[in-house]
mmCIF file with all atom_site columns, C-alpha atoms in Angstrom:
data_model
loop_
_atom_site.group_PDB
_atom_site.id
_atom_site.type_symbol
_atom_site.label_atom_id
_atom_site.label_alt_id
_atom_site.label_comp_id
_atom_site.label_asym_id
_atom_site.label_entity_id
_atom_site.label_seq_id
_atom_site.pdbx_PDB_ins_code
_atom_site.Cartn_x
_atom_site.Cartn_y
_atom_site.Cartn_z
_atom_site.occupancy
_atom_site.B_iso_or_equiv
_atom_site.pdbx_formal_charge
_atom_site.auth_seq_id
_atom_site.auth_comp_id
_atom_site.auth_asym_id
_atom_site.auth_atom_id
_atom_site.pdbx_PDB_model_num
ATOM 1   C CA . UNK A 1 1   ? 0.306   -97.535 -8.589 1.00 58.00 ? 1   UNK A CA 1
ATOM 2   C CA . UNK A 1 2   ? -1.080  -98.456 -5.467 1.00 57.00 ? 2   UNK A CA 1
ATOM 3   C CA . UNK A 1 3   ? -0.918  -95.400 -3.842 1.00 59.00 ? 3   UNK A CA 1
ATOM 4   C CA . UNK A 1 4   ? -3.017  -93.691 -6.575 1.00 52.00 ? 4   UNK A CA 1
ATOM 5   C CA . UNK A 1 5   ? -5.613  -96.408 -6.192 1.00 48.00 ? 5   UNK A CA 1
ATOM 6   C CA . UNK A 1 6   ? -5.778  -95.822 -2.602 1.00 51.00 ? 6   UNK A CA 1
ATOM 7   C CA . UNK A 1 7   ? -5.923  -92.164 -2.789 1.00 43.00 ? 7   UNK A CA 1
ATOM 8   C CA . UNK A 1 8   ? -8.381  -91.893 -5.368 1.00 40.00 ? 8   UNK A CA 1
ATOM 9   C CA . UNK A 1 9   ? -10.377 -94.394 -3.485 1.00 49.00 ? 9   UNK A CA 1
ATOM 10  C CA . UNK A 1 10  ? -10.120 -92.048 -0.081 1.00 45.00 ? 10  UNK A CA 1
ATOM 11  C CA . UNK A 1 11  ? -11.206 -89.329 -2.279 1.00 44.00 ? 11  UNK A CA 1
ATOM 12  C CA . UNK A 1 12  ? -14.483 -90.823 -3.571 1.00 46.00 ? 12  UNK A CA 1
ATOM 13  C CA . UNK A 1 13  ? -15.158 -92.229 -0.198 1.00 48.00 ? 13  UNK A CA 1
ATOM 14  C CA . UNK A 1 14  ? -14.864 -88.577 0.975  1.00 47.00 ? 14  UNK A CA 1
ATOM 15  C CA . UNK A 1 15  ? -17.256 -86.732 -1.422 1.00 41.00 ? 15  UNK A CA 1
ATOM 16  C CA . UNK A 1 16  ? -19.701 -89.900 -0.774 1.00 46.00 ? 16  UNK A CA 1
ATOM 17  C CA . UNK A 1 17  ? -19.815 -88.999 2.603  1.00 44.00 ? 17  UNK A CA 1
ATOM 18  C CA . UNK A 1 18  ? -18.911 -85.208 2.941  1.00 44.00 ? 18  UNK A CA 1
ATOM 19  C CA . UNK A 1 19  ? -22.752 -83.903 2.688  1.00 44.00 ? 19  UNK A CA 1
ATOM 20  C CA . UNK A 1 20  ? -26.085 -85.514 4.155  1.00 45.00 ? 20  UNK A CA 1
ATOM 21  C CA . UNK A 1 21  ? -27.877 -87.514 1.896  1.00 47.00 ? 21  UNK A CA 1
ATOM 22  C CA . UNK A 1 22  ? -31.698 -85.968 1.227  1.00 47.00 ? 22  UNK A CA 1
ATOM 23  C CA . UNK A 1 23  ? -33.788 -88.644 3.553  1.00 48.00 ? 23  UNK A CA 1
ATOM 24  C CA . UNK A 1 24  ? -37.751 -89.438 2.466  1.00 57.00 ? 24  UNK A CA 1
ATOM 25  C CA . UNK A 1 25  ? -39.154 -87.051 4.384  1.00 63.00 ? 25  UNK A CA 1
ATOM 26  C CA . UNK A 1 26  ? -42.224 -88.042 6.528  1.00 68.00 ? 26  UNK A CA 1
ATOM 27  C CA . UNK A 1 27  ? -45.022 -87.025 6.010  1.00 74.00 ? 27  UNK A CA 1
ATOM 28  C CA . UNK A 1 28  ? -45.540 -83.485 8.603  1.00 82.00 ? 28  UNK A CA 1
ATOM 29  C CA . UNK A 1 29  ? -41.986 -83.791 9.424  1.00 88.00 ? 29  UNK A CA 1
ATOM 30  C CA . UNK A 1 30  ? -38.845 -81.858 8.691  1.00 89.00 ? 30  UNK A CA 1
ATOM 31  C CA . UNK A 1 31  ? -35.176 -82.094 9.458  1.00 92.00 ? 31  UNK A CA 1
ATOM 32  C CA . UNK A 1 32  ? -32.493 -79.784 10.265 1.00 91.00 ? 32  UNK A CA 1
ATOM 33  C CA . UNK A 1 33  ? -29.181 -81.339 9.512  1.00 92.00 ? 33  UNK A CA 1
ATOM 34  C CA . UNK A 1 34  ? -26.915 -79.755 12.560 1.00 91.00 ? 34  UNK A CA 1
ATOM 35  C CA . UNK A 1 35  ? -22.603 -80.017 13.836 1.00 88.00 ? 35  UNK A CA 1
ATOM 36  C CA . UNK A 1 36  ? -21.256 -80.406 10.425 1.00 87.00 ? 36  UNK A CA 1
ATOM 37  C CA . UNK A 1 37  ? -23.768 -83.258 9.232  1.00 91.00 ? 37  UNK A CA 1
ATOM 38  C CA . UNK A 1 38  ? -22.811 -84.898 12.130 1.00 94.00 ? 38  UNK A CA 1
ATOM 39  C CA . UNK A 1 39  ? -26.408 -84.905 13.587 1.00 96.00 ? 39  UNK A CA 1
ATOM 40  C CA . UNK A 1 40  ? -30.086 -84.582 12.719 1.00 95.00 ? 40  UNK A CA 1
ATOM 41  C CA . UNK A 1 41  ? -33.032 -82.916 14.274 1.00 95.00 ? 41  UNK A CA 1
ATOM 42  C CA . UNK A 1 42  ? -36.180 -83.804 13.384 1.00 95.00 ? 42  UNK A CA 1
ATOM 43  C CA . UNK A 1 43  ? -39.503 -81.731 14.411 1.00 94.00 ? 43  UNK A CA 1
ATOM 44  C CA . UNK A 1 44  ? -43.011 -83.029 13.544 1.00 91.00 ? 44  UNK A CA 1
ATOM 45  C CA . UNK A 1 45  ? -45.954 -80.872 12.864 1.00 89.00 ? 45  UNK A CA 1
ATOM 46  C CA . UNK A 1 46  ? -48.349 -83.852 11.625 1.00 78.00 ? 46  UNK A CA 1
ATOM 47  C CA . UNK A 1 47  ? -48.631 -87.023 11.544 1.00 69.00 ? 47  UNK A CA 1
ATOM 48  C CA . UNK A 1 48  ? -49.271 -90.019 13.675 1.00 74.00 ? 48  UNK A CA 1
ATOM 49  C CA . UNK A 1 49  ? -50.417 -88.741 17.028 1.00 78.00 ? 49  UNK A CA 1
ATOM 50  C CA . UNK A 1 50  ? -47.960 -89.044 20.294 1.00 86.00 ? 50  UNK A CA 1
ATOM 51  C CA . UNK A 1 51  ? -44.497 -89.355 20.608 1.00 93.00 ? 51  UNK A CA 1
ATOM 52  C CA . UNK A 1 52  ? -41.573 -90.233 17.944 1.00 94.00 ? 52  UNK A CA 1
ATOM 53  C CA . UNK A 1 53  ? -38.076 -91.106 17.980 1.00 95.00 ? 53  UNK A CA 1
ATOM 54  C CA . UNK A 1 54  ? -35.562 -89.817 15.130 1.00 95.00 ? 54  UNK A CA 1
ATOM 55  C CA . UNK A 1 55  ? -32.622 -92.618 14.012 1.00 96.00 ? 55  UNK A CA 1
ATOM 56  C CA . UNK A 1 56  ? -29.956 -91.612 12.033 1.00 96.00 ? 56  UNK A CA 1
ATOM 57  C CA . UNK A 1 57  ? -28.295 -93.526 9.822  1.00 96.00 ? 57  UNK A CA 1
ATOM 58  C CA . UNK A 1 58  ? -24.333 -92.913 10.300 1.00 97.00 ? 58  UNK A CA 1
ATOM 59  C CA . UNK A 1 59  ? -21.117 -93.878 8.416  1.00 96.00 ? 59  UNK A CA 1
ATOM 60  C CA . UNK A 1 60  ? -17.667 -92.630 9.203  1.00 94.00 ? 60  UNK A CA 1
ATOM 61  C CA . UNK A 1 61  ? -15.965 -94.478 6.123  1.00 89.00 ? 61  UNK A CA 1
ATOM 62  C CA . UNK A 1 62  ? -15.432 -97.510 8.178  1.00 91.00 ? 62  UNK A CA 1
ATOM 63  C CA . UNK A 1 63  ? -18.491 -98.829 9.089  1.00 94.00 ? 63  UNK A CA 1
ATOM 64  C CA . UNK A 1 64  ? -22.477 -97.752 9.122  1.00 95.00 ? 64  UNK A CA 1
ATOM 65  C CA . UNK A 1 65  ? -24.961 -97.930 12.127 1.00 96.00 ? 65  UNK A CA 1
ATOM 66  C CA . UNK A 1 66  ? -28.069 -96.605 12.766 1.00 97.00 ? 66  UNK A CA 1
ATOM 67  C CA . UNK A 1 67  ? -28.485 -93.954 16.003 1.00 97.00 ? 67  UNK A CA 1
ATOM 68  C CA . UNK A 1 68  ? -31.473 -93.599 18.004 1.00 97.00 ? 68  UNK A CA 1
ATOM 69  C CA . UNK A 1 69  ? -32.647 -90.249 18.883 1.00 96.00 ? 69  UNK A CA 1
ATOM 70  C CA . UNK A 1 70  ? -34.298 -88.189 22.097 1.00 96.00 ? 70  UNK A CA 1
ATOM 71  C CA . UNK A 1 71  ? -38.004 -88.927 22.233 1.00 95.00 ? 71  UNK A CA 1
ATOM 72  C CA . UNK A 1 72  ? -40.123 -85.963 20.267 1.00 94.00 ? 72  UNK A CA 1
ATOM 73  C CA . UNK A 1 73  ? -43.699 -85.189 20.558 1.00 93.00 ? 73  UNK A CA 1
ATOM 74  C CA . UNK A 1 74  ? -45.979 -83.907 17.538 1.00 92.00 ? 74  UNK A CA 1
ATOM 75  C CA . UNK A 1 75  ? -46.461 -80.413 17.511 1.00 90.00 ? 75  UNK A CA 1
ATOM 76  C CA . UNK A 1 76  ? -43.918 -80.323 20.450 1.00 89.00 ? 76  UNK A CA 1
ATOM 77  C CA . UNK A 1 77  ? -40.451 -81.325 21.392 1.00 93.00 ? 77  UNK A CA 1
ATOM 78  C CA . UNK A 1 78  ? -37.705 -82.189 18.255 1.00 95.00 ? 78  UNK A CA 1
ATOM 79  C CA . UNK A 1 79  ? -35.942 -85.075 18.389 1.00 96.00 ? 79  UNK A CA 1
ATOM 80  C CA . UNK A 1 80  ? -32.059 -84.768 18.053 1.00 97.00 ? 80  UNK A CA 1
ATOM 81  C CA . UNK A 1 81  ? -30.087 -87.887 17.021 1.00 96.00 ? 81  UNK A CA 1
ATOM 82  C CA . UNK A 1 82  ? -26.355 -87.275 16.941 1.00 96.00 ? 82  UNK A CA 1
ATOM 83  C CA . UNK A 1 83  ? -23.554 -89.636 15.052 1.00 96.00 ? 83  UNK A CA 1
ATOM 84  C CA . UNK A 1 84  ? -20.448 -90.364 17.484 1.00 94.00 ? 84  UNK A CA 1
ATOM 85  C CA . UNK A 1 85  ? -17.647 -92.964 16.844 1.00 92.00 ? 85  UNK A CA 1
ATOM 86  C CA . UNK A 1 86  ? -14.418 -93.508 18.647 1.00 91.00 ? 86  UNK A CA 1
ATOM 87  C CA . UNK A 1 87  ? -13.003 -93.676 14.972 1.00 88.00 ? 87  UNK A CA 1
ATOM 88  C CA . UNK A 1 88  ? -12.565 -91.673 11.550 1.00 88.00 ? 88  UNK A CA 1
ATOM 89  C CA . UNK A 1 89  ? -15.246 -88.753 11.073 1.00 92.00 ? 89  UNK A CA 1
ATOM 90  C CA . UNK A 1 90  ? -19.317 -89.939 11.615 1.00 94.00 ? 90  UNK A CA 1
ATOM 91  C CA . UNK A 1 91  ? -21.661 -87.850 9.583  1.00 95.00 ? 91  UNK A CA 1
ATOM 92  C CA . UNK A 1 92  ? -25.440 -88.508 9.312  1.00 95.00 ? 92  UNK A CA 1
ATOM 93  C CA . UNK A 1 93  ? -26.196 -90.177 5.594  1.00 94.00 ? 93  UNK A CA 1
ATOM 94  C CA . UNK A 1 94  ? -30.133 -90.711 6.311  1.00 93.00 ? 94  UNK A CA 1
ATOM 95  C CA . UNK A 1 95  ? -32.726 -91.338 9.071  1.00 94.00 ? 95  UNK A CA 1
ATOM 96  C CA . UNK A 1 96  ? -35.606 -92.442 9.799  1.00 93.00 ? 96  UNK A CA 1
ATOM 97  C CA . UNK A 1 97  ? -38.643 -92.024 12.319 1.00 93.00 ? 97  UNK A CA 1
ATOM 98  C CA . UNK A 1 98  ? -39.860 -94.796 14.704 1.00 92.00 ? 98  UNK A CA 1
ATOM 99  C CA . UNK A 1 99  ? -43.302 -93.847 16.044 1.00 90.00 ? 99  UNK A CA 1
ATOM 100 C CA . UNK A 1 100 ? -43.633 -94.554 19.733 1.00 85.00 ? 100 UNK A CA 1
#
């Protein structure tokens, strides 16, 4: 009985986690979910003038933390923001921007 507990808990913990989840998009801004949903790249057209920084929120079924991105510029450079983790699978579930 346990077993089927645990596997049927494994298995909604992997469709939770097997696709990105849709972020709020910023205003201007769009994202390009890249490497299996393991990163995001995030290019801004509009917006806030200067630079930004995309953070991803990760999860790799053990634990979530939030990853800071390369610096972008508007109407410029993206900014990529990968997931790694010494353990289990990491895929991007969200992000964010932080204006610089």
């Amino acid at each position: 009985m346990r077993r089927i507990v645990a596997c049927v808990a494994v298995a909604i913990a992997a469709t939770a986690i097997a696709s990105p989840a849709q972020a709020q998009q910023e205003r201007g801004c769009y994202e390009d979910y890249l490497r299996d949903g393991r990163s995001v790249e995030v290019f801004c057209d509009e917006g806030r003038p200067g630079r930004f920084r995309a953070v991803a929120h990760c999860s790799n079924g053990l634990g979530v933390w939030d990853q800071y991105g390369s610096i972008g510029r508007v109407r410029g450079e993206s900014s990529l923001a990968v997931c790694t983790s010494l353990l289990g699978y990491p895929r991007v579930t969200g992000y964010h921007i932080d204006w610089v």
